[in-house]
């Protein structure tokens, strides 16, 4: 999940009796699956929660370009390079769809971006891990985008209209990301040298657990889940989505001929699901706190990009002004 | 970039269809808005024509006006073709 631990600012759900008339009418719309649109009345906490979640989601798409950018100049062929650049451009696009959706709530894009740069707004924990080999490009596409799809498919039904519509567009494009990643790994496993096969297994070993962490902590440890679910911002629990991801991914893993670094992983015929081992949540919380392997580097790179682009933005404004004056004359 | 104009983007997906709202972009001027919209909304042949309109120039109906604006149409079923029952021998009309 690209949005983790989104604070709702709500300690406990209000009962219908405790709600104002406006709040009751709002909740009735949500319950009737009527989408909330930008101009509709909404509780302030709903608006703030959405701004936090959508901005975090947008920041994740933007920071998510960086681990992949690491390999553009070293892609093994022109075909792979073009594919990777197309994928990275999609991530930029996803970030922009989401920032636009966020702006419909009255939030300011530059303000939210500077909050991320100041460490006050988060992005997904997964992008704080390094991409050490070319096989990571395949594993990121397959596992990371795969996990994102499981989450985002559900978010297409989220209660806020502009967010839901951005998700529909994003989901269409993510499926290319996942397939290109998997195809890349499959090519290496079927036609590669032993060293290339080892590289694939190594990438999976490093990215497997961080991918499972993307869904966020267990529901009983997610203090904001109840309110987000009641508002239908969130539609399904973290554990349920994580299980769905594991169930759909393991057969693909077996087809690759690879394994995951989890001795407890096994098919459970009784439940019809895969059982898997305990997740190291300490690591997750450390990464969120800013202590992951790449946190500082990621934020520094983003800041630098904004600073380096300042002259381009200034030039664009000067150019627009000049043409405006010429047309007016 | 927040100080740039916000433009709403409309895409005609195929010849013969209406332009449809798809989202928004920030840009320094309208020409740049078209260029940005092209990169953002038509990377996979989603369109054959683009419109961009400064968001501030759009006048929208207010959600509070939904009832006075749209409810009067609800009880005028006689405006629909299906309201008029004709015998089968008339055939398709």
GROMACS .gro file of C-alpha atoms in nm:
model
  422
    1UNK     CA    1   0.000   0.000   0.000
    2UNK     CA    2   0.133   0.342  -0.094
    3UNK     CA    3  -0.042   0.511   0.199
    4UNK     CA    4   0.052   0.366   0.537
    5UNK     CA    5  -0.067   0.464   0.884
    6UNK     CA    6  -0.275   0.760   0.766
    7UNK     CA    7  -0.386   0.956   1.069
    8UNK     CA    8  -0.759   1.034   1.081
    9UNK     CA    9  -0.728   1.251   1.392
   10UNK     CA   10  -1.016   1.048   1.532
   11UNK     CA   11  -0.977   0.845   1.849
   12UNK     CA   12  -1.314   0.676   1.844
   13UNK     CA   13  -1.605   0.650   1.600
   14UNK     CA   14  -1.898   0.883   1.664
   15UNK     CA   15  -2.236   0.716   1.704
   16UNK     CA   16  -2.521   0.844   1.486
   17UNK     CA   17  -2.666   1.019   1.795
   18UNK     CA   18  -2.344   1.210   1.852
   19UNK     CA   19  -2.330   1.338   1.493
   20UNK     CA   20  -2.464   1.673   1.381
   21UNK     CA   21  -2.739   1.669   1.122
   22UNK     CA   22  -2.484   1.747   0.848
   23UNK     CA   23  -2.257   1.467   0.964
   24UNK     CA   24  -2.548   1.222   0.967
   25UNK     CA   25  -2.649   1.321   0.613
   26UNK     CA   26  -2.287   1.280   0.505
   27UNK     CA   27  -2.256   0.934   0.662
   28UNK     CA   28  -2.589   0.833   0.503
   29UNK     CA   29  -2.448   0.922   0.160
   30UNK     CA   30  -2.133   0.721   0.228
   31UNK     CA   31  -2.341   0.425   0.344
   32UNK     CA   32  -2.552   0.450   0.028
   33UNK     CA   33  -2.229   0.436  -0.182
   34UNK     CA   34  -2.286   0.786  -0.320
   35UNK     CA   35  -1.949   0.936  -0.411
   36UNK     CA   36  -1.846   1.255  -0.233
   37UNK     CA   37  -1.743   1.531  -0.474
   38UNK     CA   38  -1.520   1.834  -0.421
   39UNK     CA   39  -1.800   2.083  -0.364
   40UNK     CA   40  -2.004   1.864  -0.128
   41UNK     CA   41  -2.004   1.933   0.244
   42UNK     CA   42  -1.770   1.697   0.431
   43UNK     CA   43  -1.648   1.675   0.792
   44UNK     CA   44  -1.317   1.850   0.834
   45UNK     CA   45  -1.153   1.531   0.964
   46UNK     CA   46  -1.261   1.347   0.645
   47UNK     CA   47  -1.106   1.624   0.433
   48UNK     CA   48  -0.782   1.626   0.635
   49UNK     CA   49  -0.755   1.246   0.628
   50UNK     CA   50  -0.795   1.245   0.252
   51UNK     CA   51  -0.537   1.519   0.207
   52UNK     CA   52  -0.293   1.317   0.419
   53UNK     CA   53  -0.366   0.992   0.238
   54UNK     CA   54  -0.372   1.126  -0.119
   55UNK     CA   55  -0.060   1.340  -0.069
   56UNK     CA   56   0.123   1.042   0.084
   57UNK     CA   57   0.012   0.832  -0.211
   58UNK     CA   58   0.130   1.103  -0.458
   59UNK     CA   59   0.465   1.144  -0.282
   60UNK     CA   60   0.512   0.765  -0.305
   61UNK     CA   61   0.462   0.771  -0.681
   62UNK     CA   62   0.713   1.053  -0.719
   63UNK     CA   63   0.977   0.909  -0.483
   64UNK     CA   64   0.907   0.570  -0.644
   65UNK     CA   65   1.073   0.695  -0.961
   66UNK     CA   66   1.410   0.718  -0.788
   67UNK     CA   67   1.492   0.348  -0.725
   68UNK     CA   68   1.418   0.284  -1.094
   69UNK     CA   69   1.602   0.589  -1.224
   70UNK     CA   70   1.910   0.423  -1.072
   71UNK     CA   71   1.912   0.170  -1.358
   72UNK     CA   72   1.806   0.367  -1.666
   73UNK     CA   73   2.160   0.427  -1.790
   74UNK     CA   74   2.258   0.068  -1.721
   75UNK     CA   75   1.963  -0.113  -1.879
   76UNK     CA   76   2.094  -0.415  -2.073
   77UNK     CA   77   1.925  -0.324  -2.404
   78UNK     CA   78   1.751  -0.034  -2.575
   79UNK     CA   79   1.419  -0.221  -2.547
   80UNK     CA   80   1.453  -0.258  -2.170
   81UNK     CA   81   1.562   0.102  -2.137
   82UNK     CA   82   1.257   0.231  -2.325
   83UNK     CA   83   1.028   0.013  -2.113
   84UNK     CA   84   1.184   0.137  -1.794
   85UNK     CA   85   1.159   0.501  -1.899
   86UNK     CA   86   0.793   0.452  -1.995
   87UNK     CA   87   0.726   0.302  -1.653
   88UNK     CA   88   0.904   0.587  -1.476
   89UNK     CA   89   0.707   0.841  -1.678
   90UNK     CA   90   0.388   0.662  -1.571
   91UNK     CA   91   0.488   0.698  -1.205
   92UNK     CA   92   0.532   1.072  -1.257
   93UNK     CA   93   0.190   1.079  -1.419
   94UNK     CA   94   0.035   0.889  -1.128
   95UNK     CA   95   0.184   1.139  -0.887
   96UNK     CA   96   0.031   1.423  -1.089
   97UNK     CA   97  -0.317   1.262  -1.110
   98UNK     CA   98  -0.304   1.227  -0.733
   99UNK     CA   99  -0.179   1.578  -0.661
  100UNK     CA  100  -0.466   1.705  -0.879
  101UNK     CA  101  -0.717   1.498  -0.681
  102UNK     CA  102  -0.565   1.634  -0.360
  103UNK     CA  103  -0.597   1.992  -0.483
  104UNK     CA  104  -0.972   1.950  -0.527
  105UNK     CA  105  -0.983   1.933  -0.145
  106UNK     CA  106  -0.829   2.279  -0.119
  107UNK     CA  107  -0.478   2.157  -0.038
  108UNK     CA  108  -0.180   2.333  -0.192
  109UNK     CA  109   0.063   2.120  -0.392
  110UNK     CA  110   0.381   2.310  -0.307
  111UNK     CA  111   0.292   2.314   0.062
  112UNK     CA  112   0.236   1.939   0.071
  113UNK     CA  113   0.558   1.873  -0.120
  114UNK     CA  114   0.758   2.088   0.122
  115UNK     CA  115   0.600   1.896   0.410
  116UNK     CA  116   0.738   1.577   0.259
  117UNK     CA  117   1.080   1.736   0.216
  118UNK     CA  118   1.071   1.846   0.581
  119UNK     CA  119   0.994   1.490   0.690
  120UNK     CA  120   0.645   1.586   0.810
  121UNK     CA  121   0.464   1.390   0.539
  122UNK     CA  122   0.546   1.029   0.459
  123UNK     CA  123   0.573   0.821   0.146
  124UNK     CA  124   0.565   0.442   0.120
  125UNK     CA  125   0.831   0.261   0.324
  126UNK     CA  126   0.922   0.044   0.024
  127UNK     CA  127   1.103   0.323  -0.161
  128UNK     CA  128   1.358   0.357   0.115
  129UNK     CA  129   1.522   0.032   0.007
  130UNK     CA  130   1.803   0.041  -0.249
  131UNK     CA  131   1.789  -0.120  -0.594
  132UNK     CA  132   2.120  -0.302  -0.605
  133UNK     CA  133   2.102  -0.498  -0.930
  134UNK     CA  134   1.924  -0.499  -1.265
  135UNK     CA  135   1.704  -0.784  -1.141
  136UNK     CA  136   1.562  -0.541  -0.885
  137UNK     CA  137   1.388  -0.363  -1.174
  138UNK     CA  138   1.199  -0.682  -1.247
  139UNK     CA  139   1.131  -0.758  -0.881
  140UNK     CA  140   1.007  -0.403  -0.816
  141UNK     CA  141   0.770  -0.419  -1.111
  142UNK     CA  142   0.640  -0.762  -1.016
  143UNK     CA  143   0.628  -0.739  -0.635
  144UNK     CA  144   0.606  -0.369  -0.550
  145UNK     CA  145   0.371  -0.271  -0.831
  146UNK     CA  146   0.188  -0.599  -0.773
  147UNK     CA  147   0.129  -0.511  -0.408
  148UNK     CA  148   0.026  -0.159  -0.510
  149UNK     CA  149  -0.229  -0.300  -0.756
  150UNK     CA  150  -0.392  -0.517  -0.488
  151UNK     CA  151  -0.438  -0.205  -0.278
  152UNK     CA  152  -0.532   0.029  -0.559
  153UNK     CA  153  -0.793  -0.195  -0.719
  154UNK     CA  154  -0.989  -0.162  -0.395
  155UNK     CA  155  -0.930   0.213  -0.383
  156UNK     CA  156  -1.113   0.250  -0.716
  157UNK     CA  157  -1.425   0.224  -0.496
  158UNK     CA  158  -1.307   0.473  -0.236
  159UNK     CA  159  -1.573   0.724  -0.129
  160UNK     CA  160  -1.412   1.043  -0.262
  161UNK     CA  161  -1.490   1.079  -0.634
  162UNK     CA  162  -1.171   1.248  -0.761
  163UNK     CA  163  -0.951   0.996  -0.572
  164UNK     CA  164  -1.151   0.700  -0.703
  165UNK     CA  165  -1.130   0.825  -1.062
  166UNK     CA  166  -0.754   0.882  -1.035
  167UNK     CA  167  -0.727   0.521  -0.915
  168UNK     CA  168  -0.915   0.384  -1.216
  169UNK     CA  169  -0.665   0.550  -1.447
  170UNK     CA  170  -0.367   0.438  -1.238
  171UNK     CA  171  -0.481   0.075  -1.219
  172UNK     CA  172  -0.500   0.052  -1.599
  173UNK     CA  173  -0.137   0.158  -1.625
  174UNK     CA  174  -0.001  -0.043  -1.330
  175UNK     CA  175  -0.086  -0.367  -1.497
  176UNK     CA  176   0.176  -0.290  -1.765
  177UNK     CA  177   0.428  -0.228  -1.486
  178UNK     CA  178   0.369  -0.560  -1.320
  179UNK     CA  179   0.373  -0.760  -1.641
  180UNK     CA  180   0.693  -0.598  -1.770
  181UNK     CA  181   0.862  -0.671  -1.435
  182UNK     CA  182   0.756  -1.033  -1.430
  183UNK     CA  183   0.845  -1.089  -1.794
  184UNK     CA  184   1.192  -0.949  -1.725
  185UNK     CA  185   1.244  -1.195  -1.438
  186UNK     CA  186   1.103  -1.483  -1.638
  187UNK     CA  187   1.343  -1.409  -1.926
  188UNK     CA  188   1.638  -1.418  -1.686
  189UNK     CA  189   1.519  -1.739  -1.518
  190UNK     CA  190   1.452  -1.921  -1.846
  191UNK     CA  191   1.732  -1.793  -2.069
  192UNK     CA  192   1.984  -1.641  -1.829
  193UNK     CA  193   2.317  -1.759  -1.698
  194UNK     CA  194   2.348  -1.899  -1.346
  195UNK     CA  195   2.475  -1.561  -1.230
  196UNK     CA  196   2.162  -1.391  -1.370
  197UNK     CA  197   1.935  -1.648  -1.205
  198UNK     CA  198   2.112  -1.591  -0.874
  199UNK     CA  199   2.058  -1.219  -0.923
  200UNK     CA  200   1.682  -1.274  -0.955
  201UNK     CA  201   1.668  -1.484  -0.640
  202UNK     CA  202   1.874  -1.227  -0.453
  203UNK     CA  203   1.639  -0.945  -0.559
  204UNK     CA  204   1.337  -1.144  -0.438
  205UNK     CA  205   1.513  -1.224  -0.110
  206UNK     CA  206   1.567  -0.856  -0.038
  207UNK     CA  207   1.232  -0.722  -0.160
  208UNK     CA  208   0.991  -0.989  -0.038
  209UNK     CA  209   0.943  -0.874   0.321
  210UNK     CA  210   0.945  -0.502   0.244
  211UNK     CA  211   0.673  -0.572  -0.015
  212UNK     CA  212   0.456  -0.742   0.248
  213UNK     CA  213   0.511  -0.444   0.478
  214UNK     CA  214   0.365  -0.214   0.214
  215UNK     CA  215   0.014  -0.309   0.330
  216UNK     CA  216   0.081  -0.158   0.671
  217UNK     CA  217   0.056  -0.309   1.018
  218UNK     CA  218  -0.204  -0.565   1.121
  219UNK     CA  219  -0.552  -0.423   1.151
  220UNK     CA  220  -0.552  -0.449   1.530
  221UNK     CA  221  -0.246  -0.224   1.532
  222UNK     CA  222  -0.390   0.028   1.287
  223UNK     CA  223  -0.557   0.286   1.510
  224UNK     CA  224  -0.703   0.474   1.214
  225UNK     CA  225  -0.853   0.179   1.026
  226UNK     CA  226  -1.197   0.194   1.189
  227UNK     CA  227  -1.266   0.556   1.096
  228UNK     CA  228  -1.119   0.521   0.747
  229UNK     CA  229  -1.337   0.214   0.691
  230UNK     CA  230  -1.649   0.389   0.824
  231UNK     CA  231  -1.587   0.673   0.580
  232UNK     CA  232  -1.513   0.413   0.310
  233UNK     CA  233  -1.186   0.585   0.227
  234UNK     CA  234  -1.041   0.244   0.301
  235UNK     CA  235  -1.250  -0.050   0.183
  236UNK     CA  236  -1.060  -0.353   0.308
  237UNK     CA  237  -0.830  -0.434   0.596
  238UNK     CA  238  -0.451  -0.446   0.568
  239UNK     CA  239  -0.424  -0.816   0.657
  240UNK     CA  240  -0.691  -0.917   0.409
  241UNK     CA  241  -0.515  -0.733   0.125
  242UNK     CA  242  -0.175  -0.870   0.227
  243UNK     CA  243  -0.314  -1.224   0.223
  244UNK     CA  244  -0.463  -1.167  -0.122
  245UNK     CA  245  -0.124  -1.051  -0.247
  246UNK     CA  246   0.056  -1.355  -0.103
  247UNK     CA  247  -0.205  -1.593  -0.246
  248UNK     CA  248  -0.178  -1.454  -0.597
  249UNK     CA  249   0.201  -1.413  -0.593
  250UNK     CA  250   0.323  -1.754  -0.473
  251UNK     CA  251   0.207  -1.945  -0.784
  252UNK     CA  252   0.386  -1.684  -0.998
  253UNK     CA  253   0.695  -1.731  -0.781
  254UNK     CA  254   0.683  -2.106  -0.838
  255UNK     CA  255   0.653  -2.056  -1.212
  256UNK     CA  256   0.970  -1.849  -1.197
  257UNK     CA  257   1.139  -2.135  -1.011
  258UNK     CA  258   1.233  -1.910  -0.720
  259UNK     CA  259   1.166  -1.908  -0.346
  260UNK     CA  260   1.088  -1.647  -0.081
  261UNK     CA  261   1.299  -1.609   0.235
  262UNK     CA  262   1.025  -1.743   0.464
  263UNK     CA  263   1.059  -2.095   0.611
  264UNK     CA  264   0.700  -2.072   0.742
  265UNK     CA  265   0.542  -2.019   0.404
  266UNK     CA  266   0.314  -2.309   0.316
  267UNK     CA  267  -0.019  -2.380   0.155
  268UNK     CA  268  -0.299  -2.430   0.405
  269UNK     CA  269  -0.562  -2.655   0.247
  270UNK     CA  270  -0.801  -2.591   0.535
  271UNK     CA  271  -0.816  -2.213   0.495
  272UNK     CA  272  -0.747  -2.214   0.122
  273UNK     CA  273  -0.470  -1.960   0.174
  274UNK     CA  274  -0.093  -1.953   0.215
  275UNK     CA  275   0.032  -1.925   0.573
  276UNK     CA  276   0.337  -1.707   0.612
  277UNK     CA  277   0.581  -1.607   0.885
  278UNK     CA  278   0.579  -1.307   1.116
  279UNK     CA  279   0.669  -0.971   0.970
  280UNK     CA  280   0.948  -0.774   1.141
  281UNK     CA  281   0.743  -0.467   1.227
  282UNK     CA  282   1.033  -0.304   1.411
  283UNK     CA  283   1.205  -0.265   1.078
  284UNK     CA  284   0.890  -0.113   0.925
  285UNK     CA  285   0.856   0.147   1.201
  286UNK     CA  286   1.226   0.235   1.180
  287UNK     CA  287   1.198   0.291   0.804
  288UNK     CA  288   0.888   0.509   0.855
  289UNK     CA  289   1.072   0.709   1.118
  290UNK     CA  290   1.336   0.794   0.859
  291UNK     CA  291   1.595   0.531   0.947
  292UNK     CA  292   1.569   0.308   0.640
  293UNK     CA  293   1.868   0.248   0.414
  294UNK     CA  294   1.780   0.528   0.168
  295UNK     CA  295   1.549   0.777   0.345
  296UNK     CA  296   1.796   1.064   0.353
  297UNK     CA  297   1.917   1.006   0.000
  298UNK     CA  298   1.558   0.997  -0.139
  299UNK     CA  299   1.449   1.321   0.024
  300UNK     CA  300   1.776   1.494  -0.065
  301UNK     CA  301   1.736   1.388  -0.430
  302UNK     CA  302   1.379   1.522  -0.444
  303UNK     CA  303   1.480   1.854  -0.288
  304UNK     CA  304   1.770   1.887  -0.530
  305UNK     CA  305   1.538   1.816  -0.825
  306UNK     CA  306   1.299   2.093  -0.718
  307UNK     CA  307   1.588   2.336  -0.669
  308UNK     CA  308   1.758   2.243  -0.996
  309UNK     CA  309   1.430   2.294  -1.181
  310UNK     CA  310   1.373   2.645  -1.049
  311UNK     CA  311   1.527   2.817  -1.352
  312UNK     CA  312   1.309   2.611  -1.587
  313UNK     CA  313   0.995   2.719  -1.405
  314UNK     CA  314   1.109   3.081  -1.404
  315UNK     CA  315   1.189   3.065  -1.775
  316UNK     CA  316   0.846   2.915  -1.849
  317UNK     CA  317   0.674   3.200  -1.668
  318UNK     CA  318   0.889   3.460  -1.845
  319UNK     CA  319   0.814   3.297  -2.179
  320UNK     CA  320   0.440   3.288  -2.110
  321UNK     CA  321   0.444   3.654  -2.004
  322UNK     CA  322   0.636   3.761  -2.314
  323UNK     CA  323   0.390   3.585  -2.546
  324UNK     CA  324   0.094   3.718  -2.355
  325UNK     CA  325   0.225   4.073  -2.401
  326UNK     CA  326   0.296   4.015  -2.769
  327UNK     CA  327  -0.059   3.886  -2.826
  328UNK     CA  328  -0.204   4.179  -2.634
  329UNK     CA  329  -0.004   4.436  -2.835
  330UNK     CA  330   0.420   2.532  -0.916
  331UNK     CA  331   0.104   2.614  -0.723
  332UNK     CA  332   0.123   2.973  -0.845
  333UNK     CA  333   0.079   2.861  -1.205
  334UNK     CA  334  -0.270   2.861  -1.352
  335UNK     CA  335  -0.473   2.547  -1.295
  336UNK     CA  336  -0.632   2.421  -1.618
  337UNK     CA  337  -0.907   2.161  -1.652
  338UNK     CA  338  -0.835   1.910  -1.928
  339UNK     CA  339  -1.087   1.765  -2.173
  340UNK     CA  340  -1.002   1.483  -2.414
  341UNK     CA  341  -1.184   1.371  -2.727
  342UNK     CA  342  -1.104   1.002  -2.734
  343UNK     CA  343  -1.219   0.935  -3.092
  344UNK     CA  344  -1.347   1.137  -3.385
  345UNK     CA  345  -1.720   1.185  -3.347
  346UNK     CA  346  -1.726   1.173  -2.966
  347UNK     CA  347  -1.757   1.460  -2.717
  348UNK     CA  348  -1.463   1.599  -2.529
  349UNK     CA  349  -1.473   1.456  -2.179
  350UNK     CA  350  -1.323   1.596  -1.859
  351UNK     CA  351  -1.023   1.387  -1.746
  352UNK     CA  352  -0.846   1.597  -1.482
  353UNK     CA  353  -0.630   1.903  -1.447
  354UNK     CA  354  -0.277   2.035  -1.497
  355UNK     CA  355  -0.079   2.335  -1.379
  356UNK     CA  356   0.091   2.542  -1.648
  357UNK     CA  357   0.243   2.883  -1.709
  358UNK     CA  358   0.012   2.939  -2.006
  359UNK     CA  359  -0.243   2.761  -2.224
  360UNK     CA  360   0.012   2.629  -2.475
  361UNK     CA  361   0.213   2.470  -2.198
  362UNK     CA  362  -0.111   2.333  -2.052
  363UNK     CA  363  -0.180   2.152  -2.381
  364UNK     CA  364   0.174   2.011  -2.381
  365UNK     CA  365   0.148   1.897  -2.020
  366UNK     CA  366  -0.197   1.749  -2.077
  367UNK     CA  367  -0.065   1.558  -2.376
  368UNK     CA  368   0.210   1.402  -2.161
  369UNK     CA  369  -0.021   1.334  -1.871
  370UNK     CA  370  -0.347   1.218  -2.023
  371UNK     CA  371  -0.273   1.079  -2.371
  372UNK     CA  372   0.041   0.866  -2.337
  373UNK     CA  373  -0.142   0.562  -2.474
  374UNK     CA  374  -0.340   0.704  -2.765
  375UNK     CA  375  -0.631   0.803  -2.541
  376UNK     CA  376  -0.717   1.105  -2.752
  377UNK     CA  377  -0.734   1.281  -3.086
  378UNK     CA  378  -0.805   1.631  -2.951
  379UNK     CA  379  -0.747   1.826  -2.629
  380UNK     CA  380  -0.915   2.124  -2.468
  381UNK     CA  381  -0.770   2.311  -2.171
  382UNK     CA  382  -0.970   2.572  -1.979
  383UNK     CA  383  -0.850   2.778  -1.681
  384UNK     CA  384  -1.033   2.621  -1.386
  385UNK     CA  385  -1.120   2.963  -1.249
  386UNK     CA  386  -1.327   3.039  -1.560
  387UNK     CA  387  -1.566   2.750  -1.503
  388UNK     CA  388  -1.897   2.833  -1.337
  389UNK     CA  389  -2.039   2.525  -1.168
  390UNK     CA  390  -2.378   2.461  -1.016
  391UNK     CA  391  -2.370   2.428  -0.640
  392UNK     CA  392  -2.452   2.093  -0.478
  393UNK     CA  393  -2.708   2.281  -0.265
  394UNK     CA  394  -2.895   2.376  -0.581
  395UNK     CA  395  -2.934   2.015  -0.688
  396UNK     CA  396  -3.301   1.994  -0.589
  397UNK     CA  397  -3.430   2.324  -0.734
  398UNK     CA  398  -3.230   2.266  -1.051
  399UNK     CA  399  -3.292   1.903  -1.126
  400UNK     CA  400  -3.596   1.781  -0.933
  401UNK     CA  401  -3.851   1.959  -1.156
  402UNK     CA  402  -3.756   1.715  -1.433
  403UNK     CA  403  -3.841   1.412  -1.221
  404UNK     CA  404  -4.221   1.437  -1.254
  405UNK     CA  405  -4.228   1.503  -1.628
  406UNK     CA  406  -4.230   1.146  -1.750
  407UNK     CA  407  -4.427   1.257  -2.057
  408UNK     CA  408  -4.100   1.398  -2.192
  409UNK     CA  409  -3.975   1.044  -2.252
  410UNK     CA  410  -4.061   0.840  -2.559
  411UNK     CA  411  -4.132   0.535  -2.344
  412UNK     CA  412  -4.427   0.719  -2.181
  413UNK     CA  413  -4.638   0.675  -2.495
  414UNK     CA  414  -4.782   0.327  -2.538
  415UNK     CA  415  -4.858   0.233  -2.894
  416UNK     CA  416  -5.015  -0.089  -3.027
  417UNK     CA  417  -4.769  -0.342  -3.169
  418UNK     CA  418  -4.902  -0.305  -3.525
  419UNK     CA  419  -4.744   0.043  -3.539
  420UNK     CA  420  -4.406  -0.129  -3.540
  421UNK     CA  421  -4.086   0.049  -3.453
  422UNK     CA  422  -4.126   0.424  -3.399
   0.00000   0.00000   0.00000
